C-alpha cells in the first residue's frame, strides 16, 4: 500500500492500493452535502467528483478503481496502473449560502508509480584465452519495470563504463534494460550489475574466474621408480665395497705366485 512521503508526493507500486491526501477535512459538524469535491488528473481527467453529496460522472478507466473518504476526502486508487503516474489535483468548494460557493482547498499531489524490475540476469561468454588472461563478454539484463531505469556495473566495487547499453519500452509502458561489457580478466574479480529506479535498487553479483592452464604441475616419481632406483644404488654401493675388499688381496696373491715361478 502506498502512502504520502510528504504532503504533495506519494509513491506506489503497480498493483497496490494508493491513498492521495486532500488539503481539506470536513468537520464533524458539517457534511459532504454542503461541498463539491473534484479529484482530477492533469487538470483534464475527472478521477472522482462529488456535488452536494452525490457522485458525478468520471473518466471510464477510473470506474470501480477509485473511492474517497467522506471526511478527509482522501482519494484511493486500486489496483495502481502505470498510467496512474502523474499529478492529481484536489479542489474543494464549500456552499455557505444557497447560491454561492467558496473554494476552500486547491492543491496538487504527485503520484510516482513504480513497477519492480526483475533481478538482473548476468551471463558470461569467453571469447579468447591465453596463459595470463581471458577475454570475456559480460551481459546484464533486467525487464518489466517502471520508471526508466539506470543500469550500472562495478568490478571489485569500482565503477566501470558499459561498452554498450540500451533501454526499451514495451506496449504496456514497462521498461527493459541491457548492458554489455568487454573485459580482459587476468585474475579473479567480482562483477556486480545494478538497476536503479525511483529510489529502488536491484543487484546481482558474480565471480569472474581466470584459470591459468599453462602451468604444468610437477609429477612426483612413482613408487616403482623409487624402488628400482633404490635397488640400483644399493647394488652399486655393494659392488664398490666388495671391490675395495677383494681386489687388493687378489693383487698380493698374483705377485706371490709370480715370485715362486721365477725361483723355480
C-alpha atoms as a printed R data frame, in Angstrom:
    type eleno elety resid chain resno       x       y       z
1   ATOM     1    CA   UNK     A     1   0.000   0.000   0.000
2   ATOM     2    CA   UNK     A     2   1.327   3.435  -0.924
3   ATOM     3    CA   UNK     A     3   1.193   6.418   1.424
4   ATOM     4    CA   UNK     A     4   2.385  10.008   1.223
5   ATOM     5    CA   UNK     A     5   6.095  10.524   1.921
6   ATOM     6    CA   UNK     A     6   5.342  14.202   2.279
7   ATOM     7    CA   UNK     A     7   2.104  16.073   1.693
8   ATOM     8    CA   UNK     A     8   2.441  16.559  -2.059
9   ATOM     9    CA   UNK     A     9   4.349  13.419  -3.080
10  ATOM    10    CA   UNK     A    10   3.164   9.809  -2.991
11  ATOM    11    CA   UNK     A    11   4.974   6.662  -4.158
12  ATOM    12    CA   UNK     A    12   3.275   3.405  -5.002
13  ATOM    13    CA   UNK     A    13   3.919   0.193  -6.899
14  ATOM    14    CA   UNK     A    14   1.856  -1.304  -9.703
15  ATOM    15    CA   UNK     A    15  -0.934  -3.478  -8.313
16  ATOM    16    CA   UNK     A    16  -1.036  -1.817  -4.904
17  ATOM    17    CA   UNK     A    17  -3.686   0.381  -3.300
18  ATOM    18    CA   UNK     A    18  -2.606   4.010  -3.000
19  ATOM    19    CA   UNK     A    19  -4.011   6.892  -0.945
20  ATOM    20    CA   UNK     A    20  -3.761  10.507  -2.140
21  ATOM    21    CA   UNK     A    21  -4.410  13.095   0.606
22  ATOM    22    CA   UNK     A    22  -6.580  16.150   0.010
23  ATOM    23    CA   UNK     A    23  -5.974  19.575   1.551
24  ATOM    24    CA   UNK     A    24  -9.268  19.819   3.434
25  ATOM    25    CA   UNK     A    25 -11.116  17.817   6.043
26  ATOM    26    CA   UNK     A    26 -14.849  18.141   6.608
27  ATOM    27    CA   UNK     A    27 -15.551  18.814  10.310
28  ATOM    28    CA   UNK     A    28 -17.899  16.506  12.167
29  ATOM    29    CA   UNK     A    29 -20.411  19.341  12.467
30  ATOM    30    CA   UNK     A    30 -20.686  19.555   8.681
31  ATOM    31    CA   UNK     A    31 -21.474  17.065   5.906
32  ATOM    32    CA   UNK     A    32 -20.467  16.207   2.333
33  ATOM    33    CA   UNK     A    33 -23.839  17.576   1.128
34  ATOM    34    CA   UNK     A    34 -22.516  21.109   1.615
35  ATOM    35    CA   UNK     A    35 -19.413  20.553  -0.571
36  ATOM    36    CA   UNK     A    36 -18.243  19.997  -4.095
37  ATOM    37    CA   UNK     A    37 -15.138  17.857  -4.326
38  ATOM    38    CA   UNK     A    38 -13.185  17.390  -7.549
39  ATOM    39    CA   UNK     A    39 -10.331  14.957  -7.932
40  ATOM    40    CA   UNK     A    40  -8.800  15.394 -11.399
41  ATOM    41    CA   UNK     A    41  -5.607  14.322 -13.170
42  ATOM    42    CA   UNK     A    42  -3.594  16.626 -15.414
43  ATOM    43    CA   UNK     A    43  -6.464  19.140 -14.919
44  ATOM    44    CA   UNK     A    44  -8.417  17.339 -17.661
45  ATOM    45    CA   UNK     A    45  -9.403  13.841 -16.459
46  ATOM    46    CA   UNK     A    46 -12.142  13.545 -13.834
47  ATOM    47    CA   UNK     A    47 -10.896  10.846 -11.476
48  ATOM    48    CA   UNK     A    48 -13.654  11.204  -8.868
49  ATOM    49    CA   UNK     A    49 -16.104  14.021  -8.089
50  ATOM    50    CA   UNK     A    50 -18.958  14.724  -5.676
51  ATOM    51    CA   UNK     A    51 -21.503  17.554  -5.735
52  ATOM    52    CA   UNK     A    52 -23.884  18.050  -2.813
53  ATOM    53    CA   UNK     A    53 -23.171  14.532  -1.621
54  ATOM    54    CA   UNK     A    54 -23.837  12.850  -4.990
55  ATOM    55    CA   UNK     A    55 -21.224  11.132  -7.131
56  ATOM    56    CA   UNK     A    56 -20.685  12.721 -10.528
57  ATOM    57    CA   UNK     A    57 -19.676  11.076 -13.839
58  ATOM    58    CA   UNK     A    58 -15.976  10.129 -14.030
59  ATOM    59    CA   UNK     A    59 -13.415   9.011 -16.606
60  ATOM    60    CA   UNK     A    60 -14.158   5.431 -17.636
61  ATOM    61    CA   UNK     A    61 -10.774   3.998 -16.703
62  ATOM    62    CA   UNK     A    62 -11.241   5.107 -13.069
63  ATOM    63    CA   UNK     A    63 -14.575   3.374 -12.630
64  ATOM    64    CA   UNK     A    64 -14.554   0.616  -9.982
65  ATOM    65    CA   UNK     A    65 -10.915   1.504  -9.170
66  ATOM    66    CA   UNK     A    66 -11.392   4.618  -7.042
67  ATOM    67    CA   UNK     A    67 -13.027   5.774  -3.852
68  ATOM    68    CA   UNK     A    68 -12.961   8.660  -1.369
69  ATOM    69    CA   UNK     A    69 -13.142   9.137   2.375
70  ATOM    70    CA   UNK     A    70 -16.183  11.340   3.108
71  ATOM    71    CA   UNK     A    71 -14.398  13.187   5.945
72  ATOM    72    CA   UNK     A    72 -10.751  13.812   4.999
73  ATOM    73    CA   UNK     A    73 -11.533  13.480   1.255
74  ATOM    74    CA   UNK     A    74  -8.543  11.184   0.677
75  ATOM    75    CA   UNK     A    75  -8.672   9.537  -2.750
76  ATOM    76    CA   UNK     A    76  -7.743   5.882  -3.100
77  ATOM    77    CA   UNK     A    77  -6.892   4.026  -6.323
78  ATOM    78    CA   UNK     A    78  -6.675   0.247  -6.554
79  ATOM    79    CA   UNK     A    79  -5.059  -1.504  -8.266
80  ATOM    80    CA   UNK     A    80  -2.493   1.082  -9.340
81  ATOM    81    CA   UNK     A    81  -1.540   1.088 -13.029
82  ATOM    82    CA   UNK     A    82   1.360   2.639 -14.946
83  ATOM    83    CA   UNK     A    83  -0.996   5.221 -16.479
84  ATOM    84    CA   UNK     A    84  -1.872   6.456 -12.970
85  ATOM    85    CA   UNK     A    85   1.559   8.047 -12.737
86  ATOM    86    CA   UNK     A    86   1.385  11.848 -12.649
87  ATOM    87    CA   UNK     A    87  -0.122  14.894 -10.846
88  ATOM    88    CA   UNK     A    88  -3.549  14.886  -9.202
89  ATOM    89    CA   UNK     A    89  -5.483  17.969  -8.150
90  ATOM    90    CA   UNK     A    90  -7.939  18.146  -5.274
91  ATOM    91    CA   UNK     A    91 -10.374  21.075  -5.472
92  ATOM    92    CA   UNK     A    92 -12.898  21.576  -2.671
93  ATOM    93    CA   UNK     A    93 -15.755  24.127  -2.710
94  ATOM    94    CA   UNK     A    94 -17.964  24.869   0.278
95  ATOM    95    CA   UNK     A    95 -21.537  26.041  -0.208
96  ATOM    96    CA   UNK     A    96 -22.058  28.585   2.543
97  ATOM    97    CA   UNK     A    97 -25.216  30.100   1.125
98  ATOM    98    CA   UNK     A    98 -27.907  28.788  -1.160
99  ATOM    99    CA   UNK     A    99 -26.223  30.008  -4.354
100 ATOM   100    CA   UNK     A   100 -22.621  30.950  -3.558
101 ATOM   101    CA   UNK     A   101 -19.698  28.505  -3.244
102 ATOM   102    CA   UNK     A   102 -16.254  29.298  -1.861
103 ATOM   103    CA   UNK     A   103 -13.056  27.425  -2.819
104 ATOM   104    CA   UNK     A   104 -11.564  26.216   0.478
105 ATOM   105    CA   UNK     A   105  -8.898  23.980  -0.990
106 ATOM   106    CA   UNK     A   106  -6.974  23.619  -4.266
107 ATOM   107    CA   UNK     A   107  -3.831  21.529  -4.115
108 ATOM   108    CA   UNK     A   108  -1.846  19.154  -6.305
109 ATOM   109    CA   UNK     A   109  -0.301  15.871  -5.171
110 ATOM   110    CA   UNK     A   110   2.054  13.914  -7.447
111 ATOM   111    CA   UNK     A   111   1.873  10.141  -7.684
112 ATOM   112    CA   UNK     A   112   5.083   8.321  -8.612
113 ATOM   113    CA   UNK     A   113   4.246   4.829  -9.802
114 ATOM   114    CA   UNK     A   114   6.903   2.120  -9.660
115 ATOM   115    CA   UNK     A   115   6.990  -1.360 -11.169
116 ATOM   116    CA   UNK     A   116   9.696  -3.682  -9.866
117 ATOM   117    CA   UNK     A   117  12.374  -4.736 -12.322
118 ATOM   118    CA   UNK     A   118  13.419  -8.363 -12.412
119 ATOM   119    CA   UNK     A   119  16.606  -9.378 -10.613
120 ATOM   120    CA   UNK     A   120  19.434  -8.603 -13.094
121 ATOM   121    CA   UNK     A   121  20.475 -11.640 -15.132
122 ATOM   122    CA   UNK     A   122  24.252 -11.780 -15.697
123 ATOM   123    CA   UNK     A   123  25.764 -14.041 -18.376
124 ATOM   124    CA   UNK     A   124  29.423 -14.529 -19.321
125 ATOM   125    CA   UNK     A   125  30.853 -15.585 -22.691
126 ATOM   126    CA   UNK     A   126  34.568 -16.374 -23.000
127 ATOM   127    CA   UNK     A   127  35.914 -15.139 -26.340
128 ATOM   128    CA   UNK     A   128  39.706 -15.594 -26.145
129 ATOM   129    CA   UNK     A   129  42.186 -17.115 -23.685
130 ATOM   130    CA   UNK     A   130  45.940 -17.002 -23.133
131 ATOM   131    CA   UNK     A   131  48.118 -18.244 -20.284
132 ATOM   132    CA   UNK     A   132  47.834 -14.915 -18.472
133 ATOM   133    CA   UNK     A   133  44.308 -13.665 -19.218
134 ATOM   134    CA   UNK     A   134  40.815 -14.382 -20.517
135 ATOM   135    CA   UNK     A   135  38.773 -12.038 -22.712
136 ATOM   136    CA   UNK     A   136  35.129 -12.169 -21.606
137 ATOM   137    CA   UNK     A   137  31.888 -10.550 -22.758
138 ATOM   138    CA   UNK     A   138  29.695  -9.906 -19.717
139 ATOM   139    CA   UNK     A   139  25.993  -9.173 -20.350
140 ATOM   140    CA   UNK     A   140  23.390  -7.953 -17.859
141 ATOM   141    CA   UNK     A   141  19.644  -7.576 -18.423
142 ATOM   142    CA   UNK     A   142  16.527  -6.718 -16.426
143 ATOM   143    CA   UNK     A   143  12.929  -6.254 -17.535
144 ATOM   144    CA   UNK     A   144   9.350  -5.315 -16.659
145 ATOM   145    CA   UNK     A   145   9.979  -2.202 -14.559
146 ATOM   146    CA   UNK     A   146   8.953   1.449 -14.278
147 ATOM   147    CA   UNK     A   147  10.065   4.255 -14.416
148 ATOM   148    CA   UNK     A   148  13.006   4.429 -16.817
149 ATOM   149    CA   UNK     A   149  15.992   2.838 -15.037
150 ATOM   150    CA   UNK     A   150  19.701   3.483 -14.751
151 ATOM   151    CA   UNK     A   151  21.981   0.460 -15.189
152 ATOM   152    CA   UNK     A   152  25.479   0.375 -13.679
153 ATOM   153    CA   UNK     A   153  28.364  -2.078 -13.364
154 ATOM   154    CA   UNK     A   154  31.269  -2.491 -10.939
155 ATOM   155    CA   UNK     A   155  34.437  -4.595 -10.741
156 ATOM   156    CA   UNK     A   156  35.542  -5.217  -7.143
157 ATOM   157    CA   UNK     A   157  33.239  -2.306  -6.153
158 ATOM   158    CA   UNK     A   158  34.887   0.067  -8.660
159 ATOM   159    CA   UNK     A   159  32.510   1.524 -11.274
160 ATOM   160    CA   UNK     A   160  33.004   0.579 -14.924
161 ATOM   161    CA   UNK     A   161  31.580   2.063 -18.122
162 ATOM   162    CA   UNK     A   162  29.432  -0.211 -20.292
163 ATOM   163    CA   UNK     A   163  30.659  -0.814 -23.833
164 ATOM   164    CA   UNK     A   164  27.004  -0.846 -24.907
165 ATOM   165    CA   UNK     A   165  23.724  -0.279 -23.061
166 ATOM   166    CA   UNK     A   166  20.126   0.225 -24.138
167 ATOM   167    CA   UNK     A   167  16.659   0.830 -22.700
168 ATOM   168    CA   UNK     A   168  13.445  -0.168 -24.486
169 ATOM   169    CA   UNK     A   169   9.778   0.338 -23.630
170 ATOM   170    CA   UNK     A   170   7.040  -2.263 -24.023
171 ATOM   171    CA   UNK     A   171   3.484  -1.680 -25.181
172 ATOM   172    CA   UNK     A   172   2.375  -1.736 -21.532
173 ATOM   173    CA   UNK     A   173   4.670   1.167 -20.703
174 ATOM   174    CA   UNK     A   174   7.192  -1.027 -18.878
175 ATOM   175    CA   UNK     A   175  10.949  -0.765 -19.469
176 ATOM   176    CA   UNK     A   176  13.593  -3.352 -20.346
177 ATOM   177    CA   UNK     A   177  17.300  -2.599 -19.958
178 ATOM   178    CA   UNK     A   178  20.519  -4.339 -21.083
179 ATOM   179    CA   UNK     A   179  24.226  -3.660 -20.744
180 ATOM   180    CA   UNK     A   180  27.320  -5.324 -22.204
181 ATOM   181    CA   UNK     A   181  30.962  -5.140 -21.117
182 ATOM   182    CA   UNK     A   182  34.180  -6.471 -22.658
183 ATOM   183    CA   UNK     A   183  36.760  -7.485 -20.053
184 ATOM   184    CA   UNK     A   184  40.351  -8.743 -20.127
185 ATOM   185    CA   UNK     A   185  40.435 -10.755 -16.902
186 ATOM   186    CA   UNK     A   186  43.922 -11.505 -15.519
187 ATOM   187    CA   UNK     A   187  42.807 -12.563 -12.032
188 ATOM   188    CA   UNK     A   188  39.606 -13.487 -10.229
189 ATOM   189    CA   UNK     A   189  37.326 -10.440  -9.892
190 ATOM   190    CA   UNK     A   190  33.826  -9.778  -8.546
191 ATOM   191    CA   UNK     A   191  31.370  -8.210 -11.013
192 ATOM   192    CA   UNK     A   192  28.150  -6.510  -9.884
193 ATOM   193    CA   UNK     A   193  25.284  -5.335 -12.107
194 ATOM   194    CA   UNK     A   194  22.753  -2.905 -10.601
195 ATOM   195    CA   UNK     A   195  19.468  -1.463 -11.856
196 ATOM   196    CA   UNK     A   196  18.230   1.685 -10.103
197 ATOM   197    CA   UNK     A   197  14.738   3.154 -10.491
198 ATOM   198    CA   UNK     A   198  12.820   5.713  -8.462
199 ATOM   199    CA   UNK     A   199  14.942   5.132  -5.334
200 ATOM   200    CA   UNK     A   200  14.842   1.337  -5.616
201 ATOM   201    CA   UNK     A   201  17.823  -0.893  -6.432
202 ATOM   202    CA   UNK     A   202  18.165  -4.451  -7.758
203 ATOM   203    CA   UNK     A   203  21.649  -6.043  -7.972
204 ATOM   204    CA   UNK     A   204  23.329  -9.303  -8.959
205 ATOM   205    CA   UNK     A   205  26.985 -10.225  -8.283
206 ATOM   206    CA   UNK     A   206  29.114 -12.859  -9.976
207 ATOM   207    CA   UNK     A   207  32.731 -14.030  -9.525
208 ATOM   208    CA   UNK     A   208  34.677 -13.976 -12.796
209 ATOM   209    CA   UNK     A   209  37.488 -16.542 -12.686
210 ATOM   210    CA   UNK     A   210  40.668 -16.628 -14.761
211 ATOM   211    CA   UNK     A   211  42.165 -20.120 -14.765
212 ATOM   212    CA   UNK     A   212  45.863 -20.421 -15.619
213 ATOM   213    CA   UNK     A   213  46.014 -23.689 -17.590
214 ATOM   214    CA   UNK     A   214  49.588 -23.246 -18.846
215 ATOM   215    CA   UNK     A   215  51.446 -24.256 -15.669
216 ATOM   216    CA   UNK     A   216  52.459 -27.936 -15.877
217 ATOM   217    CA   UNK     A   217  52.380 -29.439 -12.386
218 ATOM   218    CA   UNK     A   218  55.442 -31.374 -11.183
219 ATOM   219    CA   UNK     A   219  54.551 -35.058 -11.013
220 ATOM   220    CA   UNK     A   220  56.334 -36.931  -8.187
221 ATOM   221    CA   UNK     A   221  58.058 -40.185  -9.235
222 ATOM   222    CA   UNK     A   222  56.006 -43.292  -8.813
223 ATOM   223    CA   UNK     A   223  56.639 -45.878  -6.101
224 ATOM   224    CA   UNK     A   224  58.060 -48.396  -8.639
225 ATOM   225    CA   UNK     A   225  60.575 -45.878  -9.935
226 ATOM   226    CA   UNK     A   226  61.728 -45.028  -6.411
227 ATOM   227    CA   UNK     A   227  62.061 -48.710  -5.529
228 ATOM   228    CA   UNK     A   228  64.044 -49.545  -8.679
229 ATOM   229    CA   UNK     A   229  66.339 -46.584  -8.173
230 ATOM   230    CA   UNK     A   230  66.996 -47.588  -4.571
231 ATOM   231    CA   UNK     A   231  67.902 -51.160  -5.575
232 ATOM   232    CA   UNK     A   232  70.319 -49.926  -8.251
233 ATOM   233    CA   UNK     A   233  72.039 -47.604  -5.796
234 ATOM   234    CA   UNK     A   234  72.342 -50.376  -3.181
235 ATOM   235    CA   UNK     A   235  73.831 -52.814  -5.722
236 ATOM   236    CA   UNK     A   236  76.262 -50.155  -6.895
237 ATOM   237    CA   UNK     A   237  77.436 -49.409  -3.351
238 ATOM   238    CA   UNK     A   238  77.736 -53.122  -2.586
239 ATOM   239    CA   UNK     A   239  79.837 -53.663  -5.695
240 ATOM   240    CA   UNK     A   240  82.212 -50.863  -4.716
241 ATOM   241    CA   UNK     A   241  82.524 -52.283  -1.197
242 ATOM   242    CA   UNK     A   242  83.356 -55.811  -2.471
243 ATOM   243    CA   UNK     A   243  85.814 -54.471  -4.977
244 ATOM   244    CA   UNK     A   244  87.623 -52.490  -2.329
245 ATOM   245    CA   UNK     A   245  87.783 -55.563  -0.085
246 ATOM   246    CA   UNK     A   246  88.926 -58.279  -2.515
247 ATOM   247    CA   UNK     A   247  90.861 -56.598  -5.271
248 ATOM   248    CA   UNK     A   248  93.933 -55.729  -3.118
249 ATOM   249    CA   UNK     A   249  94.224 -59.376  -1.857
250 ATOM   250    CA   UNK     A   250  93.909 -60.612  -5.357
251 ATOM   251    CA   UNK     A   251  96.876 -58.444  -6.268
252 ATOM   252    CA   UNK     A   252  99.091 -59.859  -3.399
253 ATOM   253    CA   UNK     A   253  98.432 -63.475  -4.371
254 ATOM   254    CA   UNK     A   254  99.323 -62.739  -8.004
255 ATOM   255    CA   UNK     A   255 102.722 -61.280  -7.086
256 ATOM   256    CA   UNK     A   256 103.413 -64.220  -4.742
257 ATOM   257    CA   UNK     A   257 102.823 -66.794  -7.494
258 ATOM   258    CA   UNK     A   258 104.993 -64.810  -9.914
259 ATOM   259    CA   UNK     A   259 107.909 -64.872  -7.442
260 ATOM   260    CA   UNK     A   260 107.593 -68.675  -6.945
261 ATOM   261    CA   UNK     A   261 107.673 -69.339 -10.628
262 ATOM   262    CA   UNK     A   262 110.811 -67.242 -11.100
263 ATOM   263    CA   UNK     A   263 112.636 -69.057  -8.251
264 ATOM   264    CA   UNK     A   264 111.888 -72.422  -9.696
